[in-house]
Coordinates of C-alpha atoms and ligand atoms in Angstrom, one line a residue:
M1 CA -14.8 17.8 -12.2
F2 CA -15.3 16.2 -8.8
V3 CA -16.1 12.5 -9.3
K4 CA -18.4 11.4 -6.8
P5 CA -18.1 8.3 -5.3
T6 CA -20.3 5.5 -6.3
F7 CA -22.2 3.1 -3.9
A8 CA -20.8 -0.4 -4.9
D9 CA -23.9 -2.1 -6.1
D10 CA -24.2 -4.4 -9.1
A11 CA -25.4 -1.8 -11.7
A12 CA -22.6 0.1 -10.4
I13 CA -20.2 -2.7 -11.2
E14 CA -21.4 -3.2 -14.4
Q15 CA -20.9 0.3 -15.5
A16 CA -17.8 0.1 -13.9
V17 CA -16.8 -3.1 -15.9
A18 CA -17.8 -1.1 -19.4
I19 CA -15.8 2.0 -18.4
L20 CA -12.6 -0.8 -18.1
R21 CA -13.7 -2.0 -21.3
S22 CA -13.9 0.9 -23.4
G23 CA -10.1 2.0 -21.5
G24 CA -11.3 4.2 -18.8
L25 CA -9.8 4.4 -15.5
V26 CA -12.0 2.9 -12.3
A27 CA -11.0 3.5 -8.9
F28 CA -12.3 0.4 -6.2
P29 CA -11.7 -0.8 -3.0
T30 CA -9.7 -3.9 -2.5
E31 CA -9.1 -5.2 1.2
T32 CA -5.2 -3.6 2.0
V33 CA -5.9 0.3 0.2
Y34 CA -8.3 1.1 -2.8
G35 CA -6.3 0.9 -6.0
L36 CA -6.8 2.8 -9.7
G37 CA -7.3 0.2 -12.5
A38 CA -7.2 -0.2 -15.8
D39 CA -7.2 -3.1 -18.6
A40 CA -4.2 -4.4 -18.0
R41 CA -4.5 -5.3 -21.9
N42 CA -4.9 -2.0 -23.4
P43 CA -1.7 0.3 -23.4
N44 CA -3.7 3.3 -23.8
A45 CA -5.6 2.9 -20.5
V46 CA -2.5 1.5 -18.3
K47 CA -0.5 5.3 -19.7
K48 CA -3.6 6.7 -18.1
I49 CA -2.2 5.3 -14.7
F50 CA 0.8 6.3 -14.6
T51 CA -0.6 9.8 -16.0
A52 CA -3.2 9.8 -13.2
K53 CA -0.5 9.1 -10.6
G54 CA 2.6 11.3 -11.6
R55 CA 4.5 8.0 -11.6
P56 CA 7.4 7.8 -13.2
S57 CA 6.4 4.9 -16.2
D58 CA 9.6 2.4 -15.4
H59 CA 7.8 1.3 -12.1
P60 CA 5.9 -1.8 -12.2
L61 CA 1.8 -2.0 -11.6
I62 CA 0.4 -5.1 -9.9
V63 CA -1.9 -7.0 -11.9
H64 CA -5.5 -8.4 -10.0
L65 CA -6.6 -11.2 -11.9
P66 CA -9.9 -13.0 -10.8
D67 CA -8.4 -16.4 -9.0
G68 CA -5.8 -18.3 -8.9
S69 CA -6.2 -20.5 -12.5
H70 CA -5.5 -17.2 -14.0
L71 CA -2.0 -17.5 -13.4
D72 CA -0.7 -19.1 -16.4
K73 CA -1.9 -16.3 -18.8
W74 CA 0.3 -14.1 -16.8
A75 CA 3.3 -15.9 -15.6
N76 CA 6.1 -18.4 -17.3
D77 CA 8.6 -20.6 -15.6
I78 CA 6.0 -20.7 -12.3
P79 CA 7.7 -22.4 -9.3
E80 CA 5.5 -24.7 -6.8
S81 CA 5.8 -22.3 -4.3
A82 CA 4.2 -19.8 -6.1
R83 CA 0.9 -22.4 -6.6
K84 CA 1.3 -23.2 -2.9
L85 CA 0.7 -19.5 -1.7
A86 CA -1.7 -18.7 -4.7
D87 CA -3.7 -21.8 -3.5
R88 CA -3.2 -21.4 0.1
L89 CA -3.5 -17.4 0.6
W90 CA -5.6 -16.2 -2.5
P91 CA -7.9 -14.3 -2.5
G92 CA -5.5 -12.1 0.2
P93 CA -3.5 -9.5 0.8
L94 CA -0.2 -10.9 -0.8
T95 CA 1.3 -10.1 -4.3
I96 CA 3.5 -12.7 -5.6
I97 CA 6.4 -12.0 -8.3
L98 CA 6.9 -14.0 -11.4
K99 CA 8.6 -14.0 -14.7
K100 CA 5.8 -12.8 -17.5
K101 CA 4.4 -13.9 -20.3
S102 CA 5.6 -12.3 -23.3
D103 CA 2.4 -11.0 -24.3
V104 CA 2.0 -9.1 -20.6
L105 CA 2.4 -5.1 -21.7
S106 CA 6.0 -4.2 -20.7
L107 CA 4.4 -1.0 -20.2
V108 CA 2.8 -2.7 -16.8
T109 CA 5.7 -3.9 -15.8
G110 CA 8.1 -1.5 -16.1
G111 CA 9.9 -3.1 -18.7
Q112 CA 10.9 -5.8 -16.3
D113 CA 10.8 -9.2 -17.4
T114 CA 8.4 -9.7 -14.4
V115 CA 5.0 -9.5 -13.3
G116 CA 3.5 -8.7 -9.9
L117 CA 0.1 -10.6 -9.9
R118 CA -2.7 -11.0 -7.0
V119 CA -6.1 -11.8 -6.1
P120 CA -7.6 -9.2 -3.9
A121 CA -10.5 -10.8 -1.0
N122 CA -12.8 -7.4 -1.0
D123 CA -16.3 -8.6 -2.1
V124 CA -16.8 -5.1 -4.6
A125 CA -12.9 -6.1 -6.3
Q126 CA -13.9 -9.9 -6.4
K127 CA -16.9 -8.9 -8.1
L128 CA -15.7 -6.1 -10.8
I129 CA -12.8 -8.3 -12.0
K130 CA -14.6 -11.5 -12.1
R131 CA -17.0 -9.3 -14.3
F132 CA -14.1 -8.1 -16.5
G133 CA -12.9 -11.3 -16.5
D134 CA -9.1 -10.6 -17.2
G135 CA -6.3 -9.1 -15.8
I136 CA -6.6 -5.2 -14.1
A137 CA -3.9 -3.7 -13.6
A138 CA -3.7 -1.1 -10.3
P139 CA -1.6 0.6 -8.0
S140 CA -3.0 2.2 -4.9
A141 CA -4.9 5.1 -6.0
N142 CA -2.9 7.8 -4.6
R143 CA -0.4 10.4 -6.1
F144 CA 3.1 9.3 -6.5
K145 CA 4.7 9.5 -2.9
R146 CA 1.2 9.7 -0.9
I147 CA -0.3 8.4 1.5
S148 CA -2.0 5.7 0.4
P149 CA -6.5 6.0 0.1
T150 CA -8.2 3.2 2.6
R151 CA -11.5 5.2 1.7
A152 CA -13.2 6.4 -1.4
E153 CA -13.4 9.8 0.1
H154 CA -9.4 9.6 -0.4
V155 CA -9.2 9.1 -3.7
A156 CA -12.1 11.6 -4.8
D157 CA -9.7 14.3 -2.7
E158 CA -6.8 13.3 -5.0
L159 CA -7.6 12.0 -8.1
T160 CA -10.6 13.7 -8.8
G161 CA -10.4 14.5 -12.5
F162 CA -8.0 11.9 -13.6
V163 CA -10.8 8.6 -13.1
D164 CA -13.7 7.8 -14.3
M165 CA -15.5 6.7 -11.8
I166 CA -15.3 5.5 -8.1
L167 CA -16.5 2.9 -6.5
D168 CA -17.1 3.3 -2.8
G169 CA -17.0 0.1 -1.1
G170 CA -16.4 1.5 2.7
P171 CA -13.2 1.2 4.6
C172 CA -10.8 -1.0 3.2
Q173 CA -10.5 -3.7 5.9
V174 CA -6.6 -4.7 6.0
G175 CA -5.5 -0.8 5.5
V176 CA -2.1 -1.4 4.5
E177 CA -0.5 -2.5 1.0
S178 CA -0.2 -6.2 0.2
T179 CA 3.0 -8.5 1.1
I180 CA 4.7 -8.8 -2.1
V181 CA 7.2 -12.0 -2.5
D182 CA 9.5 -12.0 -5.2
L183 CA 9.5 -15.6 -6.5
S184 CA 11.1 -15.0 -10.0
T185 CA 14.2 -16.2 -9.1
S186 CA 15.6 -19.0 -7.3
I187 CA 16.1 -16.7 -4.5
P188 CA 12.5 -15.9 -3.1
K189 CA 12.6 -12.6 -1.7
I190 CA 10.1 -10.4 0.6
L191 CA 9.9 -6.7 -1.1
R192 CA 7.5 -5.5 0.7
P193 CA 5.9 -6.4 3.9
G194 CA 2.4 -6.8 4.8
Q195 CA -0.4 -8.4 6.6
V196 CA 0.5 -11.9 5.6
L197 CA 3.6 -12.4 7.4
Q198 CA 7.1 -13.3 6.9
S199 CA 7.0 -16.3 8.9
E200 CA 3.3 -17.3 7.5
L201 CA 5.4 -17.4 4.1
E202 CA 8.3 -19.5 5.8
E203 CA 6.0 -21.7 7.3
L204 CA 3.8 -22.6 4.1
L205 CA 7.7 -23.0 2.1
G206 CA 9.3 -24.3 4.3
I207 CA 12.1 -22.1 3.6
E208 CA 13.8 -19.1 5.0
F209 CA 13.7 -15.8 3.7
Q210 CA 17.2 -13.4 3.2
P211 CA 17.2 -10.2 5.8
A212 CA 15.1 -7.8 4.4
I213 CA 16.9 -5.0 2.6
E214 CA 17.4 -1.6 4.5
D215 CA 18.7 1.4 4.1
V216 CA 18.0 1.2 0.2
N217 CA 20.0 4.1 -1.3
L218 CA 18.0 6.5 -3.5
D219 CA 20.5 6.7 -6.3
R220 CA 21.0 3.5 -6.9
S221 CA 19.0 2.8 -10.3
D222 CA 18.0 -0.9 -9.8
I223 CA 15.3 -0.1 -7.1
R224 CA 12.0 -2.2 -8.3
A225 CA 9.5 -1.5 -6.2
P226 CA 8.7 2.2 -5.1
G227 CA 7.5 1.1 -1.9
M228 CA 11.2 0.2 -1.1
M229 CA 12.3 3.7 -1.3
Q230 CA 12.8 5.8 1.8
M231 CA 10.6 9.1 1.2
H232 CA 6.8 7.4 0.8
Y233 CA 3.9 7.2 1.8
A234 CA 4.2 10.8 3.6
P235 CA 2.2 12.8 4.4
L236 CA 3.1 16.7 3.4
T237 CA 3.4 17.8 7.3
L238 CA 6.3 17.0 9.0
A239 CA 6.2 13.8 11.0
R240 CA 8.7 12.5 13.5
L241 CA 8.7 8.6 15.2
C242 CA 9.4 9.2 19.2
E243 CA 9.7 6.5 21.5
S244 CA 7.2 6.2 24.4
K245 CA 9.2 7.4 27.0
D246 CA 10.8 10.4 25.1
L247 CA 6.7 11.6 23.6
Q248 CA 6.1 14.1 26.3
E249 CA 9.6 15.7 26.4
A250 CA 9.2 15.7 22.7
I251 CA 5.3 17.5 23.1
N252 CA 6.9 20.3 25.4
E253 CA 9.8 21.1 23.2
Q254 CA 7.6 21.8 20.1
T255 CA 5.1 23.5 22.0
S256 CA 8.0 26.0 23.7
A257 CA 8.7 26.5 20.4
A258 CA 5.2 27.8 19.9
L259 CA 4.9 24.9 17.0
K260 CA 1.5 22.9 16.5
V261 CA 2.1 19.7 17.1
G262 CA -0.2 16.5 16.6
L263 CA 0.0 13.2 18.0
L264 CA -0.7 9.8 16.5
T265 CA -0.5 7.5 19.1
Y266 CA -1.1 3.6 20.3
D267 CA -0.2 3.1 24.1
Y268 CA 0.7 6.7 25.1
D269 CA -3.1 8.3 26.3
N270 CA -2.1 11.7 28.1
V271 CA -4.8 14.1 27.6
H272 CA -2.8 17.7 26.6
D273 CA -5.8 20.9 25.7
N274 CA -5.4 22.1 22.5
I275 CA -3.2 19.0 20.9
P276 CA -5.1 17.3 18.0
H277 CA -4.4 13.8 19.4
I278 CA -5.3 10.6 17.7
Q279 CA -5.4 7.0 19.9
L280 CA -5.0 4.0 17.4
S281 CA -4.9 0.4 18.6
N282 CA -2.4 -1.4 20.3
K283 CA -3.3 -4.2 18.3
A284 CA -1.0 -3.9 15.0
N285 CA -4.0 -5.4 12.4
D286 CA -6.3 -2.7 14.1
Y287 CA -3.8 0.2 14.1
A288 CA -2.8 -1.0 10.3
R289 CA -6.4 -0.8 9.4
D290 CA -6.9 3.0 10.4
M291 CA -3.4 4.5 10.3
Y292 CA -3.6 6.3 6.5
N293 CA -7.0 7.7 7.5
A294 CA -5.4 9.0 10.4
L295 CA -2.3 10.3 9.0
R296 CA -4.9 12.2 6.2
K297 CA -6.7 13.9 8.9
L298 CA -3.8 14.9 10.9
D299 CA -2.3 16.1 8.0
Q300 CA -5.5 18.2 7.0
M301 CA -4.8 20.0 10.4
D302 CA -2.5 22.5 9.5
L303 CA 0.3 21.7 12.0
D304 CA 3.7 22.1 11.8
V305 CA 4.8 18.6 13.2
I306 CA 2.9 15.2 13.7
L307 CA 4.9 13.0 16.1
I308 CA 4.4 9.2 15.9
E309 CA 4.9 7.0 18.8
H310 CA 6.6 4.5 17.5
P311 CA 5.3 0.8 18.2
P312 CA 7.0 -1.9 19.0
E313 CA 9.5 -3.6 16.6
T314 CA 7.7 -7.3 16.3
E315 CA 6.8 -9.0 13.7
T316 CA 3.2 -8.4 13.5
W317 CA 3.7 -4.3 13.9
R318 CA 6.5 -4.8 10.7
A319 CA 4.0 -3.7 7.6
V320 CA 3.0 -0.8 10.4
N321 CA 7.0 0.1 11.3
D322 CA 8.2 0.0 7.8
R323 CA 5.4 2.7 6.4
L324 CA 6.1 4.9 9.3
M325 CA 9.6 4.7 8.7
K326 CA 9.0 5.9 5.1
A327 CA 6.3 8.6 6.4
T328 CA 9.3 10.1 8.7
H329 CA 12.3 8.8 7.0
Q330 CA 14.1 11.9 6.2
N331 CA 13.2 14.0 9.3
K332 CA 14.9 13.5 12.7
E333 CA 13.6 11.2 15.2
C334 CA 12.6 12.6 18.4
S335 CA 15.8 12.7 20.8
G336 CA 17.0 8.9 23.1
S337 CA 15.3 7.1 19.8
K338 CA 17.3 4.6 18.2
Ligands
TXA401 O1 -2.1 -4.1 -1.9 C1 -1.7 -3.7 -3.0 O2 -1.2 -4.3 -3.3 C2 -2.2 -2.4 -3.6 C3 -4.0 -3.1 -4.3 C4 -4.3 -2.0 -4.5 O3 -3.7 -4.1 -4.5 N1 -1.9 -2.0 -4.6 C5 -0.7 -1.7 -4.5 O4 0.2 -1.2 -5.7 O5 0.3 -1.2 -3.4 P1 1.3 -0.2 -6.1 O6 1.8 0.0 -7.4 O7 0.9 1.3 -5.0 O8 2.7 -0.6 -5.8 C6 2.7 -2.1 -5.8 C7 4.4 -2.5 -5.4 C8 5.3 -1.2 -6.0 O9 5.8 -0.8 -5.3 C9 5.8 -1.9 -7.2 O10 6.7 -1.2 -7.9 C10 5.9 -3.5 -7.0 O11 4.8 -3.6 -6.2 N2 5.9 -4.1 -8.3 C11 5.2 -4.6 -8.9 N3 5.1 -5.4 -10.1 C12 6.7 -5.6 -9.9 C13 7.8 -6.5 -10.5 N4 7.5 -7.2 -11.5 N5 9.0 -6.3 -10.0 C14 9.1 -5.8 -8.7 N6 8.0 -5.3 -8.0 C15 6.9 -4.9 -8.5
MG402 MG1 1.5 2.6 -3.9

C-alpha cells in the first residue's frame, strides 16, 4: 500500500501523535532531513524502525526531545558543556551524545551506555514532539546506506509499506544530517560534521577538538556511528568526485566511451547537449539544502556515471564534502584529483 504524504496541519499532527502512542511509525520533517519516528520508550515500536530501514540492530538511534529541559530524563553525568550547547544551540541541527539513564532502552542505543539526543528546530517536528510529550527515536527515514530524504516524497518512494504516516512539511532547510558531538567522555569528539561547525562549538566551549577520524576501517567492530563508515549516503549509480579543472576531460573520457554521464556542479557551468547537469549554489549551506534531492534526481536518470565537482575544502563545506566522499568513496576519483 502506497503511503501518500499528509500535509502537516494540526489535525494531521494529532493523528500522528495517536499513531506514535499506539506503537506505530511516523515519518516527519526536521530542519536537517526527514526522520522515521517511533515512541522511544516502546521496544516494539523501536524494533519496527530497524525492520523498516533494514538497519543492523546494534546501530544506535537519536532520541528527539521537546526541549532541553528533558535532558535529565534521558542522560546521566551531564557535563556543563552539554548544558551550554543545549542552551545555546537547541532547537537546532546538533546531536549530543551523553551517558544514558538506566531506563533508556538498549534497543535505542544499540546496546551502548550512551544516548544521542537532539531538539529539532523545524516547526512540524516541534509541534509533533511537544504534543507527544516525550522522546521520539528517529533515524533518517531512508533505507540503510541510502541517501537521506529531504522531502516527503523521498520517504514515500523508499519506505512505503513500512511507515504508518508521512507528515509532509515541505523541503528540509538544512539538508544534511545534524552535527554529532560526543560529550560522554572527558575527550569531546565530533562524530559527524553538519551545519553547526566545529569552530562554533570550539568557541562556545573554549576547547579544541581532536582532528576528525579519517579512513575508518570498515572491518573495525567499534564503529559507533554508521555515518562514519566509508560507504554511506550512496546513490545507486556510480558517482565520482572530480576537481573543477579535471571535469571537462573526465566528461570527454566518459562520453567517448559511450557512457551516459550526469553532472553535479557548483561552479562549472559549461553547457553540454544531452548531458543532464544539475548546477547547485556556490554557497555551502544552499548547496547542502539541495544536495540529496539533486543526487536522487540524477540517480533516477539511468546514467552510467555521475561526475560531481569537488567543492572547496573549507570548513563551511565540511559536511557537504563528508557526504560526497561517502557517496563516492569506493569509486575512482577523476584523474588529477587528490
Ligand atoms: O539530522 C539528524 O541527525 C537526523 C534527523 C532525523 O534528526 N537523524 C539522523 O539519524 O541522521 P541517523 O540514525 O540516520 O544517524 C544518526 C547517527 C548514526 O550514525 C548513529 O550511529 C549515531 O547518530 N548515534 C546515535 N546514537 C549514538 C551513540 N549513542 N553513540 C554514537 N553514535 C550515535
Ligand atoms: Mg541516516
